[in-house]
Structures are given as C-alpha cells and as structure tokens.
Tab-separated table of C-alpha atoms in Angstrom:
chain	number	residue	atom	x	y	z
A	1	MET	CA	-66.662	-0.106	-35.268
A	2	GLY	CA	-67.094	-3.553	-33.782
A	3	GLN	CA	-67.095	-4.401	-30.086
A	4	GLN	CA	-63.892	-3.762	-28.306
A	5	GLU	CA	-62.314	-7.166	-27.679
A	6	LYS	CA	-61.065	-7.842	-24.106
A	7	VAL	CA	-57.512	-8.938	-23.973
A	8	ALA	CA	-56.572	-11.378	-21.246
A	9	THR	CA	-53.471	-13.459	-20.388
A	10	SER	CA	-52.832	-16.330	-17.956
A	11	LEU	CA	-49.107	-16.342	-17.693
A	12	ALA	CA	-46.862	-14.193	-15.479
A	13	GLY	CA	-44.383	-12.006	-17.315
A	14	THR	CA	-41.470	-14.034	-15.772
A	15	VAL	CA	-42.498	-17.102	-17.818
A	16	SER	CA	-41.416	-15.124	-21.057
A	17	GLU	CA	-38.326	-13.959	-19.375
A	18	GLU	CA	-37.316	-17.364	-18.257
A	19	ILE	CA	-37.918	-18.890	-21.691
A	20	SER	CA	-35.872	-16.148	-23.295
A	21	ALA	CA	-33.073	-16.801	-20.786
A	22	SER	CA	-33.166	-20.396	-21.458
A	23	LEU	CA	-32.675	-19.753	-25.151
A	24	THR	CA	-29.956	-17.286	-25.126
A	25	ALA	CA	-27.185	-19.712	-25.907
A	26	VAL	CA	-29.240	-20.995	-28.873
A	27	ASP	CA	-29.914	-17.492	-30.050
A	28	GLU	CA	-26.138	-16.885	-29.971
A	29	GLU	CA	-25.413	-20.106	-31.728
A	30	LEU	CA	-27.911	-19.392	-34.509
A	31	ALA	CA	-26.491	-15.905	-35.213
A	32	ARG	CA	-22.908	-17.400	-35.188
A	33	ARG	CA	-23.515	-20.410	-37.357
A	34	TYR	CA	-26.260	-19.134	-39.546
A	35	PRO	CA	-25.524	-15.483	-40.318
A	36	GLY	CA	-27.130	-15.608	-43.872
A	37	ASP	CA	-25.798	-14.714	-47.301
A	38	PRO	CA	-22.695	-12.550	-47.104
A	39	GLY	CA	-24.164	-9.987	-49.441
A	40	THR	CA	-21.229	-10.055	-51.799
A	41	ARG	CA	-21.106	-10.899	-55.459
A	42	GLN	CA	-20.906	-14.496	-56.320
A	43	PRO	CA	-18.898	-15.212	-59.543
A	44	VAL	CA	-20.582	-17.494	-62.057
A	45	HIS	CA	-17.493	-19.527	-62.453
A	46	THR	CA	-13.967	-20.274	-61.506
A	47	VAL	CA	-11.033	-20.710	-64.043
A	48	TYR	CA	-8.057	-22.641	-63.102
A	49	VAL	CA	-4.525	-21.925	-64.654
A	50	PRO	CA	-1.538	-23.801	-63.758
A	51	GLY	CA	1.003	-21.721	-61.920
A	52	ASP	CA	3.680	-22.096	-64.571
A	53	LEU	CA	1.209	-20.915	-67.287
A	54	PHE	CA	-0.218	-18.060	-65.608
A	55	ASP	CA	1.183	-14.576	-66.836
A	56	ALA	CA	0.063	-10.984	-67.174
A	57	ASP	CA	-2.073	-11.436	-70.254
A	58	THR	CA	-3.912	-14.698	-69.295
A	59	LEU	CA	-7.162	-13.007	-68.691
A	60	ARG	CA	-7.275	-11.122	-72.016
A	61	SER	CA	-5.883	-14.246	-73.710
A	62	TRP	CA	-8.771	-16.368	-72.468
A	63	GLY	CA	-11.345	-13.662	-73.613
A	64	ASP	CA	-9.682	-13.431	-77.067
A	65	ARG	CA	-9.584	-17.200	-77.590
A	66	ALA	CA	-13.180	-17.451	-76.574
A	67	LEU	CA	-14.046	-14.683	-79.064
A	68	THR	CA	-12.111	-16.422	-81.761
A	69	ALA	CA	-14.082	-19.583	-81.034
A	70	LEU	CA	-17.251	-17.763	-81.608
A	71	ASP	CA	-16.031	-16.157	-84.744
A	72	GLU	CA	-14.978	-19.526	-86.153
A	73	HIS	CA	-17.849	-21.736	-84.866
A	74	ALA	CA	-20.870	-19.426	-84.394
A	75	PRO	CA	-20.234	-16.155	-86.069
A	76	ASP	CA	-23.633	-14.743	-85.389
A	77	ALA	CA	-26.585	-14.864	-82.922
A	78	ALA	CA	-28.677	-17.245	-85.121
A	79	SER	CA	-26.043	-19.934	-85.560
A	80	PHE	CA	-25.112	-19.745	-81.758
A	81	ALA	CA	-28.788	-20.069	-80.857
A	82	ASP	CA	-29.277	-22.925	-83.178
A	83	VAL	CA	-26.365	-24.895	-81.640
A	84	LEU	CA	-27.589	-24.372	-78.096
A	85	GLY	CA	-31.337	-24.402	-78.682
A	86	ILE	CA	-31.812	-20.692	-77.412
A	87	ALA	CA	-35.194	-19.246	-78.081
A	88	ASP	CA	-35.357	-16.838	-81.141
A	89	ASP	CA	-36.382	-13.874	-79.006
A	90	LEU	CA	-33.325	-14.352	-76.834
A	91	ALA	CA	-30.855	-15.212	-79.540
A	92	GLU	CA	-29.685	-11.710	-80.370
A	93	PRO	CA	-29.627	-10.271	-76.716
A	94	VAL	CA	-27.786	-13.278	-75.351
A	95	TYR	CA	-25.113	-13.440	-78.164
A	96	GLN	CA	-24.451	-9.657	-77.915
A	97	ARG	CA	-24.173	-9.882	-74.160
A	98	VAL	CA	-21.909	-12.786	-74.378
A	99	ARG	CA	-19.523	-10.998	-76.820
A	100	ALA	CA	-19.525	-7.886	-74.675
A	101	LYS	CA	-18.739	-9.904	-71.605
A	102	LEU	CA	-15.809	-11.580	-73.323
A	103	GLU	CA	-14.411	-8.255	-74.301
A	104	ARG	CA	-15.034	-6.593	-71.028
A	105	GLU	CA	-14.717	-9.170	-68.292
A	106	PRO	CA	-13.885	-12.613	-69.683
A	107	VAL	CA	-13.124	-14.251	-66.393
A	108	GLU	CA	-15.004	-13.494	-63.122
A	109	ASP	CA	-12.798	-15.605	-60.750
A	110	LEU	CA	-9.330	-17.031	-61.468
A	111	ARG	CA	-7.284	-19.460	-59.436
A	112	VAL	CA	-3.565	-19.897	-60.118
A	113	ASP	CA	-3.284	-23.569	-59.509
A	114	PHE	CA	-0.450	-25.156	-57.625
A	115	GLU	CA	-2.221	-28.470	-57.083
A	116	ASP	CA	-3.355	-31.023	-59.656
A	117	GLY	CA	-2.943	-28.542	-62.505
A	118	TYR	CA	0.581	-27.845	-61.549
A	119	GLY	CA	1.829	-31.070	-59.873
A	120	PRO	CA	5.058	-31.854	-58.144
A	121	ARG	CA	8.054	-29.464	-58.978
A	122	PRO	CA	11.272	-28.707	-57.413
A	123	ASP	CA	10.863	-26.388	-54.456
A	124	ALA	CA	12.745	-23.532	-55.868
A	125	GLU	CA	10.599	-23.715	-59.076
A	126	GLU	CA	7.273	-23.589	-57.067
A	127	ASP	CA	8.631	-20.913	-54.886
A	128	THR	CA	9.386	-18.730	-57.942
A	129	ALA	CA	6.018	-19.462	-59.537
A	130	ALA	CA	4.139	-18.610	-56.280
A	131	ALA	CA	6.122	-15.312	-55.855
A	132	ARG	CA	5.461	-14.390	-59.508
A	133	ALA	CA	1.731	-15.137	-59.109
A	134	ALA	CA	1.688	-12.569	-56.146
A	135	ARG	CA	3.393	-9.911	-58.264
A	136	LEU	CA	1.161	-10.404	-61.314
A	137	ILE	CA	-2.077	-10.477	-59.354
A	138	THR	CA	-1.010	-7.254	-57.490
A	139	GLU	CA	-0.248	-5.568	-60.764
A	140	ALA	CA	-3.479	-6.709	-62.334
A	141	TYR	CA	-5.502	-5.065	-59.559
A	142	ALA	CA	-3.378	-1.942	-59.737
A	143	THR	CA	-3.885	-1.580	-63.418
A	144	GLY	CA	-7.633	-2.404	-63.419
A	145	THR	CA	-7.045	-5.623	-65.486
A	146	ALA	CA	-7.817	-8.160	-62.725
A	147	ALA	CA	-10.788	-10.410	-62.515
A	148	PRO	CA	-13.178	-9.495	-59.662
A	149	TYR	CA	-11.739	-12.460	-57.704
A	150	MET	CA	-8.212	-13.918	-57.926
A	151	GLY	CA	-6.063	-16.200	-55.861
A	152	ILE	CA	-4.408	-19.540	-55.606
A	153	ARG	CA	-5.241	-23.176	-55.040
A	154	MET	CA	-2.278	-24.717	-52.955
A	155	LYS	CA	-1.537	-28.251	-52.397
A	156	CYS	CA	-3.612	-29.973	-49.702
A	157	MET	CA	-3.057	-30.720	-46.053
A	158	GLU	CA	-2.301	-34.447	-46.501
A	159	ALA	CA	1.177	-35.513	-45.146
A	160	ALA	CA	2.869	-35.984	-48.420
A	161	VAL	CA	2.438	-32.412	-49.694
A	162	ARG	CA	1.400	-30.593	-46.535
A	163	ASP	CA	4.698	-28.686	-46.088
A	164	ARG	CA	4.848	-27.673	-49.736
A	165	GLY	CA	1.243	-26.370	-49.532
A	166	ILE	CA	2.018	-24.304	-46.385
A	167	ARG	CA	5.218	-22.831	-47.869
A	168	THR	CA	3.464	-21.972	-51.226
A	169	THR	CA	0.575	-20.226	-49.222
A	170	ASP	CA	3.200	-18.364	-47.241
A	171	VAL	CA	5.262	-17.306	-50.274
A	172	PHE	CA	2.209	-16.046	-52.128
A	173	LEU	CA	0.600	-14.176	-49.201
A	174	THR	CA	3.877	-12.650	-48.244
A	175	GLY	CA	4.428	-11.618	-51.841
A	176	LEU	CA	1.058	-9.817	-51.864
A	177	MET	CA	2.015	-7.974	-48.705
A	178	GLU	CA	5.394	-6.886	-50.090
A	179	HIS	CA	3.627	-5.534	-53.207
A	180	GLY	CA	1.122	-3.405	-51.256
A	181	GLY	CA	-1.220	-5.719	-49.432
A	182	LEU	CA	-3.936	-8.096	-49.824
A	183	PRO	CA	-6.527	-7.201	-52.584
A	184	ASP	CA	-10.212	-7.208	-51.739
A	185	GLY	CA	-10.907	-9.988	-54.331
A	186	LEU	CA	-8.325	-12.447	-52.860
A	187	VAL	CA	-9.567	-15.981	-52.711
A	188	LEU	CA	-7.710	-19.059	-51.470
A	189	THR	CA	-8.779	-22.605	-52.230
A	190	LEU	CA	-7.906	-25.644	-50.026
A	191	PRO	CA	-8.177	-28.862	-52.001
A	192	LYS	CA	-8.889	-32.477	-51.067
A	193	VAL	CA	-10.144	-31.875	-47.604
A	194	THR	CA	-11.084	-35.209	-45.839
A	195	TYR	CA	-11.246	-34.344	-42.145
A	196	PRO	CA	-12.364	-31.214	-40.431
A	197	GLU	CA	-9.058	-31.122	-38.533
A	198	GLN	CA	-7.283	-30.376	-41.829
A	199	VAL	CA	-9.592	-27.263	-42.034
A	200	SER	CA	-8.689	-26.407	-38.478
A	201	ALA	CA	-4.965	-26.707	-39.402
A	202	PHE	CA	-5.342	-24.310	-42.304
A	203	VAL	CA	-7.240	-21.835	-40.059
A	204	ARG	CA	-4.157	-21.884	-37.665
A	205	LEU	CA	-1.899	-21.176	-40.665
A	206	LEU	CA	-3.964	-18.158	-41.577
A	207	GLU	CA	-4.044	-17.055	-38.027
A	208	ALA	CA	-0.266	-17.170	-37.804
A	209	PHE	CA	0.040	-15.119	-41.020
A	210	GLU	CA	-2.404	-12.453	-39.848
A	211	LYS	CA	-0.486	-12.135	-36.485
A	212	ALA	CA	2.831	-11.934	-38.414
A	213	HIS	CA	1.673	-8.908	-40.398
A	214	GLY	CA	-0.629	-7.306	-37.964
A	215	LEU	CA	-3.685	-7.949	-40.119
A	216	PRO	CA	-7.225	-7.952	-38.608
A	217	ALA	CA	-8.398	-11.247	-37.380
A	218	GLU	CA	-10.307	-13.296	-39.974
A	219	ARG	CA	-8.975	-11.112	-42.854
A	220	LEU	CA	-8.198	-14.285	-44.718
A	221	GLY	CA	-10.878	-16.609	-45.895
A	222	PHE	CA	-10.911	-19.707	-47.982
A	223	GLU	CA	-12.890	-22.222	-50.024
A	224	ILE	CA	-13.059	-25.964	-49.131
A	225	GLN	CA	-12.875	-28.226	-52.071
A	226	ILE	CA	-14.964	-31.313	-51.686
A	227	GLU	CA	-13.264	-34.111	-53.610
A	228	THR	CA	-13.495	-37.269	-51.411
A	229	SER	CA	-16.448	-39.339	-50.121
A	230	GLN	CA	-15.030	-38.950	-46.531
A	231	SER	CA	-15.848	-35.352	-46.705
A	232	ILE	CA	-19.553	-36.027	-47.273
A	233	LEU	CA	-20.014	-38.939	-44.991
A	234	ALA	CA	-17.476	-39.442	-42.192
A	235	ALA	CA	-16.557	-42.781	-40.521
A	236	ASP	CA	-18.940	-42.181	-37.818
A	237	GLY	CA	-21.956	-41.595	-40.217
A	238	THR	CA	-22.018	-37.777	-39.727
A	239	ALA	CA	-21.926	-35.261	-42.580
A	240	ALA	CA	-18.185	-34.279	-42.362
A	241	VAL	CA	-18.895	-31.172	-44.695
A	242	ALA	CA	-20.950	-29.525	-42.107
A	243	ARG	CA	-18.351	-30.021	-39.439
A	244	MET	CA	-15.763	-28.603	-41.918
A	245	ILE	CA	-17.786	-25.339	-42.120
A	246	GLY	CA	-17.750	-25.133	-38.290
A	247	ALA	CA	-14.003	-25.972	-38.194
A	248	ALA	CA	-13.329	-23.025	-40.429
A	249	GLU	CA	-14.425	-20.661	-37.645
A	250	GLY	CA	-16.080	-18.243	-40.032
A	251	ARG	CA	-13.390	-18.164	-42.623
A	252	ALA	CA	-15.185	-20.461	-45.061
A	253	THR	CA	-16.491	-18.735	-48.167
A	254	GLY	CA	-17.320	-21.590	-50.391
A	255	LEU	CA	-17.600	-25.328	-50.937
A	256	HIS	CA	-16.416	-26.344	-54.462
A	257	TYR	CA	-17.243	-29.815	-55.804
A	258	GLY	CA	-14.493	-31.672	-57.547
A	259	THR	CA	-16.104	-33.666	-60.242
A	260	PHE	CA	-13.442	-36.204	-61.155
A	261	ASP	CA	-11.599	-36.734	-57.936
A	262	TYR	CA	-14.972	-37.431	-56.097
A	263	SER	CA	-16.294	-39.650	-59.025
A	264	ALA	CA	-13.104	-41.675	-58.928
A	265	CYS	CA	-13.329	-41.866	-55.130
A	266	VAL	CA	-16.698	-43.585	-55.089
A	267	GLY	CA	-15.837	-45.825	-58.033
A	268	VAL	CA	-17.469	-44.235	-61.072
A	269	SER	CA	-15.788	-45.375	-64.224
A	270	ALA	CA	-14.107	-42.742	-66.291
A	271	ALA	CA	-16.660	-42.755	-69.094
A	272	TYR	CA	-19.420	-41.840	-66.595
A	273	GLN	CA	-17.596	-39.224	-64.450
A	274	ALA	CA	-19.714	-36.034	-64.923
A	275	SER	CA	-21.324	-33.402	-62.844
A	276	ASP	CA	-24.845	-34.775	-63.442
A	277	HIS	CA	-23.995	-38.352	-62.297
A	278	PRO	CA	-26.225	-39.495	-59.380
A	279	ALA	CA	-23.199	-39.621	-57.150
A	280	ALA	CA	-22.383	-36.018	-57.956
A	281	ASP	CA	-26.048	-34.988	-57.395
A	282	HIS	CA	-25.969	-36.641	-53.859
A	283	ALA	CA	-22.796	-34.982	-52.885
A	284	LYS	CA	-23.759	-31.531	-53.966
A	285	ALA	CA	-27.129	-31.885	-52.171
A	286	VAL	CA	-25.422	-32.755	-48.959
A	287	MET	CA	-23.009	-29.772	-49.472
A	288	GLN	CA	-26.047	-27.447	-50.271
A	289	VAL	CA	-27.894	-28.392	-47.115
A	290	ALA	CA	-24.754	-28.116	-44.914
A	291	ALA	CA	-24.069	-24.669	-46.349
A	292	ALA	CA	-27.536	-23.240	-46.266
A	293	GLY	CA	-27.771	-20.168	-44.061
A	294	THR	CA	-24.085	-20.215	-43.157
A	295	GLY	CA	-22.975	-17.678	-45.765
A	296	VAL	CA	-20.896	-20.288	-47.421
A	297	ARG	CA	-21.645	-20.605	-51.233
A	298	VAL	CA	-21.702	-23.864	-53.096
A	299	SER	CA	-19.961	-24.277	-56.465
A	300	ASP	CA	-20.546	-27.075	-59.069
A	301	GLY	CA	-17.687	-28.852	-60.801
A	302	SER	CA	-16.688	-28.916	-64.304
A	303	THR	CA	-16.682	-30.882	-67.628
A	304	ASN	CA	-13.485	-32.270	-69.122
A	305	VAL	CA	-14.956	-32.274	-72.585
A	306	LEU	CA	-13.059	-29.522	-74.334
A	307	PRO	CA	-14.587	-27.526	-77.261
A	308	VAL	CA	-11.687	-28.039	-79.645
A	309	GLY	CA	-11.241	-29.561	-83.075
A	310	PRO	CA	-13.601	-29.410	-86.017
A	311	THR	CA	-16.848	-27.302	-85.750
A	312	ALA	CA	-19.017	-30.430	-85.238
A	313	ARG	CA	-17.025	-31.511	-82.320
A	314	VAL	CA	-16.927	-27.863	-80.910
A	315	HIS	CA	-20.788	-27.762	-81.127
A	316	GLU	CA	-21.100	-31.123	-79.416
A	317	ALA	CA	-18.958	-29.949	-76.555
A	318	TRP	CA	-20.786	-26.570	-76.323
A	319	ARG	CA	-24.255	-28.349	-76.124
A	320	LEU	CA	-22.975	-30.652	-73.351
A	321	HIS	CA	-21.413	-27.727	-71.337
A	322	TYR	CA	-24.481	-25.454	-71.889
A	323	GLY	CA	-26.786	-28.157	-70.794
A	324	LEU	CA	-24.692	-28.906	-67.561
A	325	THR	CA	-24.690	-25.311	-66.769
A	326	ARG	CA	-28.350	-24.747	-67.072
A	327	ARG	CA	-29.098	-27.960	-65.119
A	328	ALA	CA	-26.876	-26.534	-62.271
A	329	LEU	CA	-28.535	-23.148	-62.314
A	330	ALA	CA	-31.966	-24.944	-61.908
A	331	ARG	CA	-30.542	-26.653	-58.946
A	332	ALA	CA	-29.251	-23.468	-57.307
A	333	TYR	CA	-25.579	-24.030	-58.095
A	334	TYR	CA	-24.764	-20.636	-59.331
A	335	GLN	CA	-21.192	-21.171	-59.793
A	336	GLY	CA	-18.985	-23.808	-61.640
A	337	TRP	CA	-15.495	-24.493	-62.969
A	338	ASP	CA	-14.344	-23.704	-66.507
A	339	MET	CA	-11.305	-25.512	-67.799
A	340	HIS	CA	-10.744	-24.063	-71.258
A	341	PRO	CA	-11.403	-20.648	-73.031
A	342	GLY	CA	-13.774	-22.417	-75.313
A	343	HIS	CA	-16.090	-22.913	-72.328
A	344	LEU	CA	-16.544	-19.235	-71.671
A	345	PRO	CA	-19.109	-18.579	-74.476
A	346	THR	CA	-21.362	-21.377	-73.288
A	347	ARG	CA	-20.887	-20.532	-69.558
A	348	TYR	CA	-22.189	-16.970	-70.258
A	349	ALA	CA	-24.820	-18.089	-72.773
A	350	ALA	CA	-26.282	-20.493	-70.330
A	351	VAL	CA	-26.247	-17.951	-67.455
A	352	TYR	CA	-27.644	-15.045	-69.472
A	353	ALA	CA	-30.454	-17.099	-71.078
A	354	PHE	CA	-31.396	-18.384	-67.504
A	355	TYR	CA	-31.696	-14.911	-66.046
A	356	ARG	CA	-33.291	-13.341	-69.140
A	357	GLU	CA	-35.873	-16.039	-69.516
A	358	GLY	CA	-36.943	-15.540	-65.934
A	359	LEU	CA	-36.688	-11.789	-65.711
A	360	GLU	CA	-40.275	-10.697	-66.445
A	361	ALA	CA	-41.753	-13.296	-64.262
A	362	ALA	CA	-39.527	-12.752	-61.241
A	363	ALA	CA	-39.957	-9.026	-61.677
A	364	ALA	CA	-43.777	-9.251	-61.857
A	365	ARG	CA	-43.947	-11.504	-58.825
A	366	LEU	CA	-41.601	-9.326	-56.813
A	367	ALA	CA	-43.613	-6.171	-57.823
A	368	ALA	CA	-46.814	-7.853	-56.867
A	369	TYR	CA	-45.571	-8.746	-53.543
A	370	VAL	CA	-44.432	-5.319	-52.766
A	371	ALA	CA	-47.704	-3.978	-53.839
A	372	LYS	CA	-49.537	-6.662	-51.994
A	373	ALA	CA	-51.505	-7.390	-55.201
A	374	GLY	CA	-51.346	-11.180	-54.962
A	375	GLY	CA	-52.303	-12.382	-58.363
A	376	ASP	CA	-52.411	-16.196	-58.980
A	377	VAL	CA	-49.420	-16.833	-56.752
A	378	MET	CA	-49.333	-15.934	-52.968
A	379	ASP	CA	-45.631	-15.294	-52.298
A	380	GLU	CA	-44.074	-15.106	-48.768
A	381	PRO	CA	-41.126	-13.157	-47.514
A	382	ALA	CA	-38.781	-16.071	-48.127
A	383	THR	CA	-39.899	-16.063	-51.773
A	384	ALA	CA	-39.307	-12.312	-52.179
A	385	LYS	CA	-35.853	-12.913	-50.874
A	386	ALA	CA	-35.401	-15.533	-53.530
A	387	LEU	CA	-36.855	-13.346	-56.278
A	388	SER	CA	-34.621	-10.354	-55.402
A	389	GLY	CA	-31.647	-12.701	-55.187
A	390	PHE	CA	-32.425	-13.932	-58.619
A	391	LEU	CA	-32.426	-10.387	-59.947
A	392	LEU	CA	-29.308	-9.437	-58.178
A	393	ARG	CA	-27.314	-12.315	-59.560
A	394	GLY	CA	-28.572	-11.345	-63.016
A	395	LEU	CA	-27.423	-7.900	-62.496
A	396	ASP	CA	-23.951	-8.953	-61.039
A	397	CYS	CA	-22.970	-11.074	-63.974
A	398	GLY	CA	-24.270	-8.710	-66.803
A	399	ALA	CA	-27.278	-10.708	-67.801
A	400	LEU	CA	-29.588	-7.964	-66.648
A	401	ASP	CA	-29.378	-4.146	-66.663
A	402	THR	CA	-30.259	-1.969	-63.718
A	403	GLU	CA	-32.598	0.177	-65.781
A	404	GLU	CA	-34.673	-2.666	-67.010
A	405	VAL	CA	-35.022	-4.305	-63.499
A	406	THR	CA	-36.122	-0.947	-61.986
A	407	ARG	CA	-38.674	-0.374	-64.802
A	408	LEU	CA	-40.168	-3.812	-64.317
A	409	THR	CA	-40.168	-3.793	-60.442
A	410	GLY	CA	-40.363	-0.227	-59.417
A	411	LEU	CA	-37.460	-1.006	-57.131
A	412	THR	CA	-33.883	0.309	-56.879
A	413	ARG	CA	-30.764	-1.797	-56.542
A	414	ALA	CA	-30.744	-0.796	-52.773
A	415	ASP	CA	-34.364	-2.080	-52.469
A	416	LEU	CA	-33.392	-5.446	-53.889
A	417	ASP	CA	-30.486	-5.574	-51.622
A	418	GLY	CA	-32.816	-4.953	-48.598
A	419	PHE	CA	-35.093	-7.930	-49.658
A	420	SER	CA	-32.275	-10.293	-50.470
A	421	SER	CA	-30.110	-10.056	-47.277
A	422	PRO	CA	-29.577	-7.725	-44.386
A	423	ARG	CA	-25.853	-8.146	-44.849
A	424	ARG	CA	-26.057	-7.132	-48.531
A	425	ALA	CA	-28.284	-4.134	-47.578
A	426	ALA	CA	-25.619	-3.038	-45.010
A	427	LEU	CA	-22.944	-3.282	-47.636
A	428	THR	CA	-25.100	-1.110	-50.010
A	429	VAL	CA	-25.569	1.595	-47.306
A	430	THR	CA	-21.951	1.822	-46.283
A	431	ALA	CA	-20.432	1.483	-49.778
A	432	PRO	CA	-18.527	4.648	-50.881
C-alpha cells in the first residue's frame, strides 16, 4: 500500500450550497425541457390515407398489395437483392423478414388524412368521414388488427381552414370517447405550423377536450409538421421550431418534415424537390438539434416517385426509395413517410439491412463496454446509450430477434433499456 494521501479543502461548505441554490431554477428548466428519450417504440414510417379512402381493410390491403408487388417484380431473395444492391449474406434474411413483416404488421403508423390528401369537402361529408375514422380505428384496436400507432392529420391552424380543423379534431376525438376511449397508440398530426402561437392554440384545444371528458392533463399529444421556411427560421432570426416545442408544453411527440411543401416554400423547382436536397438537409438538421434531448422525435419526409408500371420502372423507384431511406437512417432520421403500398418492401428492406449490417459490430462494442474490455475503440456512456438504442430500434421493428441480441451481447432487453434511457427502463420495470 502506498502512502495515505492527505485530503485538504479551502472552501467553506456554504460555497457549494450557495452555488447549488443559484442553479436550482436551471436544474428545473433542464429537467422540464430536456427529459430525454420517451422510452417508447418509434415507428419506422408513417402512412397517410385520405379520409374518404380509409376503411376497415386498409392495413391488410396495403400489406397484400406490397406482397403482390414483390411477387411480380422480385419473386425471390436474389432478385430483390440484385435490384437494391443488398449483400449476398443478407439477401435471404432481409427478404424473408420483409415478407413476414408485410404479412404480420404491414403498417407501423397510419394517419387518416383530412388535410392535403383529403382537400376541401362539404362540412357534412368531412364530419361523417371523421366520425367513421374514429369508429374504424376503435374497432381495429378492439380486434387486434390496428397498426401500433393510428390517428388523424387535421387541417391546420391558418385562418382559412382553422374552424374546420378544430371541428374535425373534435368529431374524431369525441367519436373515440363514445366508442370506448382513447387508444394507447393514438397520434394526432398538426400540419403547416408557421408560428409557435399556432401550437399554443392547438394545446388550448386539447386542454379543453380533456376537461370536457375528465381526462388526465396532457393525455393528448401531437406531432408538429414542418412544412414552411418560417417554422425553421422566424422573422426575428430565431429557430422557430425550437420555440414550437416549448409552446407545445410537453405535448409534442414528433417533428415531421414535409418534403414538398417545404421545398416549394423555399423555391426549389418541382424536378428537384426531394428529401436529399440541400434545403431539406438544412431544415432537418435544425429540427434535429432543436429536438435533441427533448423527447420529441424527428421524421424524414417522403418521395413522390411511385413504384408502379412495368418492372423496370418499379425497380427504378425501389432503388430511389431504398437509397433515400438508407441515407436518412445514417443521418439518424429513423422514421419517414410512405405514400404507396409499393414503398413498403423497400422501406423494410432498407431498415432491416441497416440494422442487420450493424448488429455484430454494435453488439460487440456494447459487450466490450459492459465488460470494460476496451478493444480498439474506447467507448463512453453516451456511446453505450447509442449502441443500445440501435439494438432496441432493430428489435422494435423486427429487424433483429431478442435471442440473437442477447447471445451477442450477454444482455437482456431490460439491460438494453437501462442503457438507452431511464424513461425506457422505467417503462420496462412497470410494464405488466
């Protein structure tokens, strides 16, 4: 044993107490504004279906149409992999997982659309469609045929359509209550938000509904759709999107990038409107920084190039969609929009290839971190959080299996939750 070190201090104990007291308000602000990841599953995509087209078999129809597209244009693993450039060792497992997903759970998040995809309709017609959506969604959850997440996109808070958007929200939510209550997977999407005050107004609407039905405060959350330049950079030069998150008062669950509205807003010509345009990259980077640590998730947009027509044209659209999805995943945009059933095969192929390619390396790094083995990379707690988050997202979407992750890491699902997020760990502990 070495010589016992003498420990000496120079400051009175009151100094620490005074400093802590001076930072109490900051501590509270940090906890309120930056609670961290919510610990819930994030869907890999959102599917939009116009309110007049949504019906009881929409989800199954999308899955069947996607499977038909595979049968017609890529009937086996080798042909599918050849189209998309998937490595030989991943071709079969990715293809089989994609087909299984389309049979089991073709859509992870569905929004019945009463905005651009629906357009202006007579009030009575939209009332009926909103009430019908509430009934069908309730029935889907009751029968176990629902997507994990379902809800509506109402019209925005701009003056011309504000009253209609408020009424559709009221009709839909009231219908859910009359049919048994709000489902756990309910999601609302507020489009074309330009000013934080529009977010505040929607919060007041949801507060009024909760009070009218005796619901717990903040039971209703919503996504904010970023479709205008003013939502990224306000007139005073501030990042309006960050203020929008604050204006949501803890109710914001996501920021969804609107590829085509935003592109048009900043003057991008139609031929170049895409999610990989520099203007799109800038907007999403601002969204990502604004949302970091707040528990609000960021979603990429969509492509309007549909995989329809002759096989050669379908393959071209598939390659585009696959590439855009892989690009988004590398940039930590783990969710996007899909506009057609034919996009589902490439959505899941891109997601599954991404997680399966990274499985062994992520598992080895996390196992080494836990064992303090080091290796040629010295990881920190933040990286362990990222590694566990990677594995958890792969598990949630079906790219990975619990057994293989446990075998490679020596960790249980609960262990991964603990590394990823305190809130996720708490959900795991309290789950029935």
